[in-house]
Coordinates of C-alpha atoms in Angstrom, one line a residue:
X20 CA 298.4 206.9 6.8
X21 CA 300.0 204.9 9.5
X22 CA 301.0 207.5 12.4
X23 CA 303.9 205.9 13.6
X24 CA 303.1 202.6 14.2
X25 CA 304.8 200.4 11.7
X26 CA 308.2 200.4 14.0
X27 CA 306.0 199.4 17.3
X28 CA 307.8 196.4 19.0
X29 CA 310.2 195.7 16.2
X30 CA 313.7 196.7 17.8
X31 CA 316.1 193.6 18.6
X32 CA 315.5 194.9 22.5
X33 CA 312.2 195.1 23.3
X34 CA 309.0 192.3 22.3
X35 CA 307.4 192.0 18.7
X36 CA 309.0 190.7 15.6
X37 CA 311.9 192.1 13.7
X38 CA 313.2 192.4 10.3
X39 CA 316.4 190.7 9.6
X40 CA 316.1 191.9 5.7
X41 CA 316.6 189.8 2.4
X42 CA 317.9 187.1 2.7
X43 CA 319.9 185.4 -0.5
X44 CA 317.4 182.4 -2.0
X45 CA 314.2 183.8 -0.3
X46 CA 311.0 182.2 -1.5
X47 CA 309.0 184.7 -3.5
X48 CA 305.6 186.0 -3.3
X49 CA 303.6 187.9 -6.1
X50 CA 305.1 191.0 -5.0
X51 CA 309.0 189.7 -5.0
X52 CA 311.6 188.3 -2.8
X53 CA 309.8 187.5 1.2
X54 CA 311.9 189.6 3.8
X55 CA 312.9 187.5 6.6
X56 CA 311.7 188.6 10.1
X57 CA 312.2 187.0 13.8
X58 CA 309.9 187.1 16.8
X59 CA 312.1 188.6 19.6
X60 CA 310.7 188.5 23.5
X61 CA 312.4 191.2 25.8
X62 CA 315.0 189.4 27.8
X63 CA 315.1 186.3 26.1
X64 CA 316.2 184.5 23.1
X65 CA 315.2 184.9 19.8
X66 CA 312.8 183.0 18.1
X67 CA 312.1 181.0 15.1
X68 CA 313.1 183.1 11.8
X69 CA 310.3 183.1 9.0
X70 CA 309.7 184.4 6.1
X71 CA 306.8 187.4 5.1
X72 CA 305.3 189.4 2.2
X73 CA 307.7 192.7 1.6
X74 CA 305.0 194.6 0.3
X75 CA 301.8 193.6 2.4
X76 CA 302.1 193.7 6.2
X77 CA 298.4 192.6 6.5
X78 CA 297.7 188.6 5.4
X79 CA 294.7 189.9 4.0
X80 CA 296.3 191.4 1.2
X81 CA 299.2 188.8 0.9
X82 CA 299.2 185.7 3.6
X83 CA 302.3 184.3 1.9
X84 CA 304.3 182.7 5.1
X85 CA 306.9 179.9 5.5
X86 CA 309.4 179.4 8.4
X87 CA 312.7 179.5 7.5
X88 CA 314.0 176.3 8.2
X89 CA 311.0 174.9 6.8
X90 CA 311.1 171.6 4.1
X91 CA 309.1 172.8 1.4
X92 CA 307.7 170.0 -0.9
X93 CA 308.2 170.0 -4.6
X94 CA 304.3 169.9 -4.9
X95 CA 304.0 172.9 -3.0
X96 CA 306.7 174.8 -4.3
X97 CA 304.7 174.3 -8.1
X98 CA 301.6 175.4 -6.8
X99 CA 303.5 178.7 -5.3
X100 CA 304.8 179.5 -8.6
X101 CA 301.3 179.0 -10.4
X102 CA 299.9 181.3 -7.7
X103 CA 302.5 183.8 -8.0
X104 CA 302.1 183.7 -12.5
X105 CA 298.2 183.8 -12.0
X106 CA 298.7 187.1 -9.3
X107 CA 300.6 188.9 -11.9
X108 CA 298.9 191.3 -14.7
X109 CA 296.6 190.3 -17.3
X110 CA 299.0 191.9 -19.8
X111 CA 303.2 192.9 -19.8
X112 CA 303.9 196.3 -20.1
X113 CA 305.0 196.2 -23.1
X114 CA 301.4 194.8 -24.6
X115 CA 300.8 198.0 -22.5
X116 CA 302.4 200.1 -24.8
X117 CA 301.5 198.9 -27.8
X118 CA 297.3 199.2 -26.6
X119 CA 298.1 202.6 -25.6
X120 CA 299.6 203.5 -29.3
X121 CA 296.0 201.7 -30.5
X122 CA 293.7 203.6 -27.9
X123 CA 295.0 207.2 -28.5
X124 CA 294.1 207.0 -32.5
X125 CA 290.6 205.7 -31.7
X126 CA 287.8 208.8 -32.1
X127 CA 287.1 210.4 -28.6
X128 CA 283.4 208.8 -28.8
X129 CA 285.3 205.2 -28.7
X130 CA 287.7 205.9 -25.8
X131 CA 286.7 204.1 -22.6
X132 CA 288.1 203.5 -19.4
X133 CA 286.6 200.6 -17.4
X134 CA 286.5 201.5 -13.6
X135 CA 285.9 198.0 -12.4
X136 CA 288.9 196.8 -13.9
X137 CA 291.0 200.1 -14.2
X138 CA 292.0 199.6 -17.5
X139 CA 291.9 201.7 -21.0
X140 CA 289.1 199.4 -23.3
X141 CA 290.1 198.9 -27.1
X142 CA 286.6 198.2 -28.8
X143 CA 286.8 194.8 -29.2
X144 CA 286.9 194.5 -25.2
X145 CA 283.6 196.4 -24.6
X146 CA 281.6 193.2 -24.7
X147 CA 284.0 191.6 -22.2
X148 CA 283.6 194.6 -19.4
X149 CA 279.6 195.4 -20.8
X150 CA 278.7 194.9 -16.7
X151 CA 281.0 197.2 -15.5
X152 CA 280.8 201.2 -15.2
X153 CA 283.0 202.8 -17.2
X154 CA 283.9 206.6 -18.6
X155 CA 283.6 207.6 -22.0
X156 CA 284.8 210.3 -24.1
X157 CA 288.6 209.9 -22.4
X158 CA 290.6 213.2 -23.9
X159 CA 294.3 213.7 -24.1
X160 CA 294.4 215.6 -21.4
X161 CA 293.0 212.9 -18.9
X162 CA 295.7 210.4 -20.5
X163 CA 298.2 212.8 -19.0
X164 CA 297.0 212.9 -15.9
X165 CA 296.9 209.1 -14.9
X166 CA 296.6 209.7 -11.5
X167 CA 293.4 211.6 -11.8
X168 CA 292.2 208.8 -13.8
X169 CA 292.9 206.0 -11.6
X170 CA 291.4 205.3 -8.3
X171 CA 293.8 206.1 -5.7
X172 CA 295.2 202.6 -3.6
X173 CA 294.3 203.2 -0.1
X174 CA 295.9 200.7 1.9
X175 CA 298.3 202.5 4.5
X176 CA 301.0 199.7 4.7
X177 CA 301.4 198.7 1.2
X178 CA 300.3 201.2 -1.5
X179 CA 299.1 204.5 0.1
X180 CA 298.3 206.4 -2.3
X181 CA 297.8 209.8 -0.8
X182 CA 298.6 212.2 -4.1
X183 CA 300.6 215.4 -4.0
X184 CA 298.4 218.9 -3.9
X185 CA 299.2 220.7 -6.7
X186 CA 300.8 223.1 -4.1
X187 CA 303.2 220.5 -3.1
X188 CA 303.7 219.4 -6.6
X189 CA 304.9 222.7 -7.6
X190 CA 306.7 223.6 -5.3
X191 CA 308.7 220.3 -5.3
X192 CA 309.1 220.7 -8.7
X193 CA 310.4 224.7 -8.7
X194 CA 312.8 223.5 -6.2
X195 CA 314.0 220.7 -8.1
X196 CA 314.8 223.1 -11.4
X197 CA 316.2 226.1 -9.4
X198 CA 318.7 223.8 -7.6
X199 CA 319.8 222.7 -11.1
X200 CA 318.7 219.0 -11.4
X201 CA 317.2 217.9 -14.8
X202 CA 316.5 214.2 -13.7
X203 CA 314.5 213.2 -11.3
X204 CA 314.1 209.3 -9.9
X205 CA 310.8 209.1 -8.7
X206 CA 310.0 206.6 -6.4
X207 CA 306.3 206.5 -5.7
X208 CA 305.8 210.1 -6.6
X209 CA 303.2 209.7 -9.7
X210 CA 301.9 213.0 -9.7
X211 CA 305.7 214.6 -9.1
X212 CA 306.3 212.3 -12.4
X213 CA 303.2 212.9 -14.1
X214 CA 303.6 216.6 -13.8
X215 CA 306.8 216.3 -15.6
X216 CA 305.7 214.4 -18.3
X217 CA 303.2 216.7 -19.0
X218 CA 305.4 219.9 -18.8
X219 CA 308.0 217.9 -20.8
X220 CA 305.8 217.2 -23.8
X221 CA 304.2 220.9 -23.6
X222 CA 307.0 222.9 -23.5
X223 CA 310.2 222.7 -25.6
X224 CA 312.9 224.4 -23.5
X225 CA 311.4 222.2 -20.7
X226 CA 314.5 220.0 -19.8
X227 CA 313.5 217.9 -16.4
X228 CA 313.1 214.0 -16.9
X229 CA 311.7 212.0 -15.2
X230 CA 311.5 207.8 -14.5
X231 CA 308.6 206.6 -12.3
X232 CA 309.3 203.8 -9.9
X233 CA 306.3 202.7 -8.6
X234 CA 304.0 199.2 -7.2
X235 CA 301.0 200.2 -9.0
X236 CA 301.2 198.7 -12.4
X237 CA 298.2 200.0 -13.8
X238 CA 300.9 203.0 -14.6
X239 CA 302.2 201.0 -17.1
X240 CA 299.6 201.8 -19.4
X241 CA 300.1 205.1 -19.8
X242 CA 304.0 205.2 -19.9
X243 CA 306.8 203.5 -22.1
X244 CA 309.4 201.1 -20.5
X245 CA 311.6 204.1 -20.4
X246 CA 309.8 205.8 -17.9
X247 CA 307.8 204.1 -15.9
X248 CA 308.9 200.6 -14.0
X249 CA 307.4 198.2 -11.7
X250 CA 309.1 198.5 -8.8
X251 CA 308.9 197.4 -5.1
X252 CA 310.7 199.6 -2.6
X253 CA 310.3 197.6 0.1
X254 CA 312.6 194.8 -1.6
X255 CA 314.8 196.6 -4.2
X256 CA 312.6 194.4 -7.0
X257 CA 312.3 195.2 -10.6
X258 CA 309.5 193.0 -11.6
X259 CA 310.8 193.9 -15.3
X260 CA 313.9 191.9 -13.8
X261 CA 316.9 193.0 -15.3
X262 CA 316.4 194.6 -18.5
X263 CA 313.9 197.1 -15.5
X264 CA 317.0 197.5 -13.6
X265 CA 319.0 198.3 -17.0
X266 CA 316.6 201.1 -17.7
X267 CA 316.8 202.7 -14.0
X268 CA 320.8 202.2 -14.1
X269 CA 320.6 203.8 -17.7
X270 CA 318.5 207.2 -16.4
X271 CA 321.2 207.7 -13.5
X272 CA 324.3 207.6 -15.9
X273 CA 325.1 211.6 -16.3
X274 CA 326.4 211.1 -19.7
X275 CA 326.0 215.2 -20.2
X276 CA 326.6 216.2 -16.8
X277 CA 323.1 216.3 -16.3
X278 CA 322.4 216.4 -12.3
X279 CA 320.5 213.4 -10.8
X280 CA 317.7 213.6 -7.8
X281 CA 315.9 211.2 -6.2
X282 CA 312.4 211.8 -4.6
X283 CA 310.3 209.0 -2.6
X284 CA 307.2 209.3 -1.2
X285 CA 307.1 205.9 0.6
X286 CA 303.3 204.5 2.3
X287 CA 304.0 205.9 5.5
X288 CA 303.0 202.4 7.6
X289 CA 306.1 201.1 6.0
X290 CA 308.8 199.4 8.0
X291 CA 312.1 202.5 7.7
X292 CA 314.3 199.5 7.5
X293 CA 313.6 198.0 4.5
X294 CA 312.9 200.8 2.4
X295 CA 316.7 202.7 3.6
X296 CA 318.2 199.7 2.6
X297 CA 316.2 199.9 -1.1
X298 CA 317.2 203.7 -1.3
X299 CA 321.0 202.5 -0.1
X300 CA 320.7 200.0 -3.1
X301 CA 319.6 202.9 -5.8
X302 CA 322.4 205.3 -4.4
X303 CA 324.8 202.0 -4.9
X304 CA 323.3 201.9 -8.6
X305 CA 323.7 205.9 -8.9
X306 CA 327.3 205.5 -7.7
X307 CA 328.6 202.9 -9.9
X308 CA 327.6 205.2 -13.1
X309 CA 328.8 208.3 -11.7
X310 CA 332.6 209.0 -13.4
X311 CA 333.1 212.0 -11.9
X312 CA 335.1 210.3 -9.0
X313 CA 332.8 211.8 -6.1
X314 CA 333.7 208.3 -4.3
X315 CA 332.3 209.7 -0.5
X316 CA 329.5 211.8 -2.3
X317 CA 325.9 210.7 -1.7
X318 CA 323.1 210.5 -4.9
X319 CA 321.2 213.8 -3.4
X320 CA 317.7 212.5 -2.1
X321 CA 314.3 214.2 -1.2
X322 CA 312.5 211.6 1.2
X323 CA 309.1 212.9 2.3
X324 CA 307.8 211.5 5.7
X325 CA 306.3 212.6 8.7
X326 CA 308.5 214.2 11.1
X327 CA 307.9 211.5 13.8
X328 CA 309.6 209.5 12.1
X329 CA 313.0 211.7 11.7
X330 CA 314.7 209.8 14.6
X331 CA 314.9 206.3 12.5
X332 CA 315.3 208.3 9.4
X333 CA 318.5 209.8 10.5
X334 CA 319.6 206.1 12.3
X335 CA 320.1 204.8 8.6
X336 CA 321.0 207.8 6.9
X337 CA 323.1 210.4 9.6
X338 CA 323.7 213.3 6.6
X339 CA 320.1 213.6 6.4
X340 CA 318.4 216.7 8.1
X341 CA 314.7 217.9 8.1
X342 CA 312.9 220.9 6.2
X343 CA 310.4 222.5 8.3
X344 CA 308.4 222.9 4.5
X345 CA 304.4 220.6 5.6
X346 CA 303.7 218.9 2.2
X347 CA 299.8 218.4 1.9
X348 CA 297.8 215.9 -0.2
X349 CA 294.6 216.0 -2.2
X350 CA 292.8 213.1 -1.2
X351 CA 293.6 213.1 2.9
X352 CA 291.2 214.8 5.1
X353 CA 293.8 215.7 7.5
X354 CA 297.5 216.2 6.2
X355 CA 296.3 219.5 4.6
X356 CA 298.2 222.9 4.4
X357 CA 296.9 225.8 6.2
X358 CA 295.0 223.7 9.5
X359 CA 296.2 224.8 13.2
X360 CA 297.4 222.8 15.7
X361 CA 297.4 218.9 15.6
X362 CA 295.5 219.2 12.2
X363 CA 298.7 220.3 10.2
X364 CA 300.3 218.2 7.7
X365 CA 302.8 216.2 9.9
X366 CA 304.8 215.6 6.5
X367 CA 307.8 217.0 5.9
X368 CA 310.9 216.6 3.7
X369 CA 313.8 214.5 4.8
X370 CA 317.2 215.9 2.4
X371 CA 321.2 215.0 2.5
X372 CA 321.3 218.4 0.6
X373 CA 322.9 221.4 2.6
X374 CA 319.8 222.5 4.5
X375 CA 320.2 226.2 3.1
X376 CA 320.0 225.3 -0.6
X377 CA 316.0 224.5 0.0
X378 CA 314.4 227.5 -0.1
X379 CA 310.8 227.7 1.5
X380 CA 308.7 229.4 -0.2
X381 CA 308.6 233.0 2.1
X382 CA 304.2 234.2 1.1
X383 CA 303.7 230.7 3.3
X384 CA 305.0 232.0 6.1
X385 CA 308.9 230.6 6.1
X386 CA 311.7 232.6 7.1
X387 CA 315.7 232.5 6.9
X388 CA 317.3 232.0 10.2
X389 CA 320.9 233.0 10.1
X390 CA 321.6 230.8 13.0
X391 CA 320.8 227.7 12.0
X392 CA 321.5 228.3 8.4
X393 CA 318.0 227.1 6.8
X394 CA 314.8 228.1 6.3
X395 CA 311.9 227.3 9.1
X396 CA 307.8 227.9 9.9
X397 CA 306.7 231.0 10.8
X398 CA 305.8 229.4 14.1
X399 CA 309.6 228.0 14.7
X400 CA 311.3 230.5 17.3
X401 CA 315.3 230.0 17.7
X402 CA 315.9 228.7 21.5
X403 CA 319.0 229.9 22.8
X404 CA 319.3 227.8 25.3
X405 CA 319.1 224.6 22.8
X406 CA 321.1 227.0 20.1
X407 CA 318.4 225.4 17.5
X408 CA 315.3 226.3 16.4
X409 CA 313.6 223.0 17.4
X410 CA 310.2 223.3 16.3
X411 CA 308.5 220.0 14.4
X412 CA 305.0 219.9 14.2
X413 CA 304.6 224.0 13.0
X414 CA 304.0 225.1 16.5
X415 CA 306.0 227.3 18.4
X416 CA 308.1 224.8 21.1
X417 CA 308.9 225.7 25.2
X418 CA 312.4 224.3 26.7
X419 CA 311.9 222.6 30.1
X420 CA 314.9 223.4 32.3
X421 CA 314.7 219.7 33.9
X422 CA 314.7 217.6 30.7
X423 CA 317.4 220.4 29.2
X424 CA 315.6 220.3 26.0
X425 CA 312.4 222.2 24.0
X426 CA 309.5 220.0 24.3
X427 CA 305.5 220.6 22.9
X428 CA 303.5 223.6 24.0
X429 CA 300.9 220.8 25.4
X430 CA 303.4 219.1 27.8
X431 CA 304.2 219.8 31.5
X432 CA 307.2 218.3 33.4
X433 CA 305.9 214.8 35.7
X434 CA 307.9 214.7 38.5
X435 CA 306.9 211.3 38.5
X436 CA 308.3 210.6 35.5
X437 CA 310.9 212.8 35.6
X438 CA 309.9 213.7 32.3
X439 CA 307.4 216.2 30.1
X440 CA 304.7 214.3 28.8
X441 CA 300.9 215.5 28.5
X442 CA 298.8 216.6 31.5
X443 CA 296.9 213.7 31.7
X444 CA 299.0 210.9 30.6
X445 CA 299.4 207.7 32.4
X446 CA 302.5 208.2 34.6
X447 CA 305.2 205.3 33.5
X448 CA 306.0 204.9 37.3
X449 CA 301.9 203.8 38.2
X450 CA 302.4 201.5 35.4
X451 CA 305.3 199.8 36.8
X452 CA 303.8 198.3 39.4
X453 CA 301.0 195.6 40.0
X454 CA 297.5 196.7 39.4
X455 CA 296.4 194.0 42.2
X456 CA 298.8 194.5 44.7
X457 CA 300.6 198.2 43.6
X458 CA 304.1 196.4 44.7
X459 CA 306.6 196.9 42.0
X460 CA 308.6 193.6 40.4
X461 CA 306.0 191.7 38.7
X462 CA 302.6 192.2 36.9
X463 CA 298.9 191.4 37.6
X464 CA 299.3 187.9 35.9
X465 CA 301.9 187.0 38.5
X466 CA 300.9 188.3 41.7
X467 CA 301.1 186.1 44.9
X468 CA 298.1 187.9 46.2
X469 CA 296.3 186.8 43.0
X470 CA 298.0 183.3 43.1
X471 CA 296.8 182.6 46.7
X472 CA 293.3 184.2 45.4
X473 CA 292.9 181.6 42.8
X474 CA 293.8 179.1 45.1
X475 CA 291.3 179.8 47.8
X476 CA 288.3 180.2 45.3
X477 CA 289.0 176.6 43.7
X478 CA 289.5 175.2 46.9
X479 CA 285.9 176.4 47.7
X480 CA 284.6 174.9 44.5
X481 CA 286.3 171.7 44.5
X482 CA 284.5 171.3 48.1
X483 CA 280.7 172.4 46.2
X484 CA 281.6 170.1 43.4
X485 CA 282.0 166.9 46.0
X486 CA 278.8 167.9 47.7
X487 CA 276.8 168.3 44.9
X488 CA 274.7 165.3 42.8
X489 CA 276.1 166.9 39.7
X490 CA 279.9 165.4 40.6
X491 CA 278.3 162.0 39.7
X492 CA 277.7 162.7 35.9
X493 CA 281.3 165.4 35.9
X494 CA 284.0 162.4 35.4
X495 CA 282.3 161.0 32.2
X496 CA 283.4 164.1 30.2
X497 CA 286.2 166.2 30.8
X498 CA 286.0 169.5 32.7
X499 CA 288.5 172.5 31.8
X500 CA 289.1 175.7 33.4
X501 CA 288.6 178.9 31.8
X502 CA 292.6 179.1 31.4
X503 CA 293.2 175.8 30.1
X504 CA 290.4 176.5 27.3
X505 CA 292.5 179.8 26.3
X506 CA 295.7 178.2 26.2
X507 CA 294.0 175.8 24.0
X508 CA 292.9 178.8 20.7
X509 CA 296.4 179.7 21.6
X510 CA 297.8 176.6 20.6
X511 CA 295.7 177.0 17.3
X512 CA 297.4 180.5 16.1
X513 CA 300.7 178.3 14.6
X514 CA 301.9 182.0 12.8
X515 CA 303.3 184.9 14.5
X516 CA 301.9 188.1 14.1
X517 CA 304.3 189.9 12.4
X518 CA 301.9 193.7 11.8
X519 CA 304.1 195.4 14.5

């Protein structure tokens, strides 16, 4: 998982690229509508605005690109569409469906599930897939649990598919029921939804539902049209189109009162942006069904995310506050409960609910503070100073007089700096000056010292060159310096980089 560098030089103020969002009539890529993004310098004007993959922030996965003022031929814009039909699944989800209702009356000796391809095998595809591995013998209970099943997605800034620990599971789960929500919107949360479905069809006084908005479409095989769809959250985009959008506007009408919650577990090297404005869009949706008349009341929302990130978390949505709760996953080696220090699960759960109603479970180690009015770590001490308890990471937290806030155990106060910072960080004052030189105002690049350097030295070799028999044979090919060749590959990168 991405640790924080998704947003890295992508505010309008400082160099990198930035998202401008969708744009009406933006050329489309496998994975939906392109966001539209701008390379920005620090103190200058912006530059040309072009177009990008939503979902894939590496060109490996997805190089779709086009400038935005760019003419695109009618040849082109045909061979785009043919790429995009030929990128999309080898069968709709409601083909899906109807293999599913085939697969679970075959005998247990004739279930197979191809790991190559990721797919459930009817017989007469075993011939097709008889060079790939595959498990036999698939029981009822392994149907139920997909995501078991299925190979996790490990890409960090697309599809992350880190999985709940049953710990987390549960206790998202017990929260949901004891603060009286029976349906649950859950975006990117398969095992939250899988869990669900299984206790759903189990028990009959079970009454939580669940719909499952996720990327990975190899869900659809195991789930009807009315509860799972193919959705990308970094672009608001059914890829059902609007019938998927019917069936997600459908599940958030309370037609018996029936509370609505929605839980996301986004990839965590996602850009904040776009996926607060796809959650502003499903609150929109949840609004327009609600009849109760709660016109300034928000659809309630867990959003699990690393507290790093809590800053431009609460820049989109300002009613949100944190839970002190560490949420730990199965198949990461480091975001597990229990580990000391940095080790701890830096995951937490971002909520517009009133921070008191989520109750942490107290054999973990959570306690009540009457302060504050929620529940925090059992390492979280109450500063009285700050009149918060303003632990994040687990750890108990020190509050520097100077900076007039509570700061990590680790840090000390740089008077350099002016700042607390770790013991042997590079102070921003050394950095602020020329490495060359050490006057401040410009950079090694632009040092005079360094200019009147470079001149000297090819002074000295322009006066070798003339002196030497090899100046006769020089002028019948061209010569370039070392800079000019660079400038030259630099001419040759025509995109911008846009994996800030």
């Amino acid at each position: 998982m991405a640790a924080g560098g998704a947003e890295r030089g992508c505010g309008p103020g400082s160099g990198g690229v930035a998202l401008l969002g969708l744009a009406p009539g933006a050329p489309r890529c496998p994975h939906g509508p392109a966001l539209l993004f701008v390379k920005t310098s620090q103190g200058k004007e912006e530059g040309r605005r072009f177009y990008a993959c939503s979902a894939c922030r590496d060109r490996k996965d997805c190089n779709f690109f086009q400038w935005e003022d760019e003419k695109v031929s009618e040849t082109r814009l045909a061979a785009r569409e043919e790429y995009n039909r030929s990128h999309q699944p080898s069968f709709t989800h409601r083909q899906n469906v109807e293999r599913y209702k085939d697969f679970v009356l075959l005998p247990l000796s004739k279930r197979r599930f191809c790991q190559e391809c990721q797919q459930l095998l009817l017989p007469a595809e075993w011939e097709k897939h008889s060079d790939h591995q595959f498990l036999c013998d698939i029981s009822t209970a392994q149907l139920k649990s997909p995501s078991q099943l299925l190979c996790p997605l490990e890409n960090k800034k697309t599809n992350a598919q880190y999985l709940f620990a049953d710990r987390s599971c549960q206790f998202l789960l017990d929260l949901i029921i004891d603060l009286g929500f029976r349906q649950v919107l859950s975006v990117g949360t398969p095992r939250l939804h899988e869990m669900i479905q299984s206790k759903a069809s189990q028990e009959e006084d079970f009454r939580v539902r669940s719909l499952l908005l996720d990327i990975d479409f190899r869900y659809s095989q195991f789930y009807t049209e009315d509860e799972f769809c193919h959705y990308n959250m970094f672009n608001d985009y059914f890829f059902g189109g609007e019938a998927a959008r019917e069936t997600c506007r459908k599940f958030l009408y309370r037609d018996n009162g029936e509370r609505v919650i929605m839980v996301t577990d986004p990839p965590f090297g996602g850009l904040v942006e776009a996926l607060a404005s796809s959650f502003k869009k499903l609150m929109a949706m949840w609004k327009e069904t609600e009849r109760r008349g709660h016109n300034n009341q928000e659809m309630p929302m867990f959003w699990i995310f690393p507290y790093f990130f809590e800053s431009r978390i609460l820049e989109f949505f300002p009613s949100f506050s944190m839970m002190d709760y560490q949420v730990d996953y199965d198949n990461h080696a480091l975001y597990k409960h229990g580990k000391t220090g940095r080790r701890q699960s830096p995951v937490r759960i971002f909520t517009n609910l009133t921070p008191s109603m989520v109750v942490l479970p107290v054999e973990e180690g959570y306690r009540f503070c009457t302060i504050c009015q929620r529940y925090i770590s059992s390492g979280n001490q109450h500063c009285e100073i700050c009149n918060s308890c303003t632990s994040k990471d687990g750890r108990r937290w020190k509050h520097c007089v100077l900076c007039k806030k509570c700061v990590k155990p680790s840090w000390f106060h740089c008077n350099n700096c002016n700042s607390c910072a770790l013991q042997n960080h590079t102070c921003e004052k050394t950095d602020a000056g020329c490495f060359v030189c050490g006057k401040a105002g410009h950079k090694r690049s632009t040092c005079p010292s360094l200019s009147r350097t470079r001149r000297a030295c090819k002074a000295d070799k322009k006066a070798k060159a003339e002196n030497s028999e090899e100046s006769k044979y020089a002028v019948k090919r061209p010569i370039f310096s070392r800079k000019k060749v660079k400038n030259k590959k630099k001419k040759k990168k025509k995109r911008p980089d846009f994996a800030c």
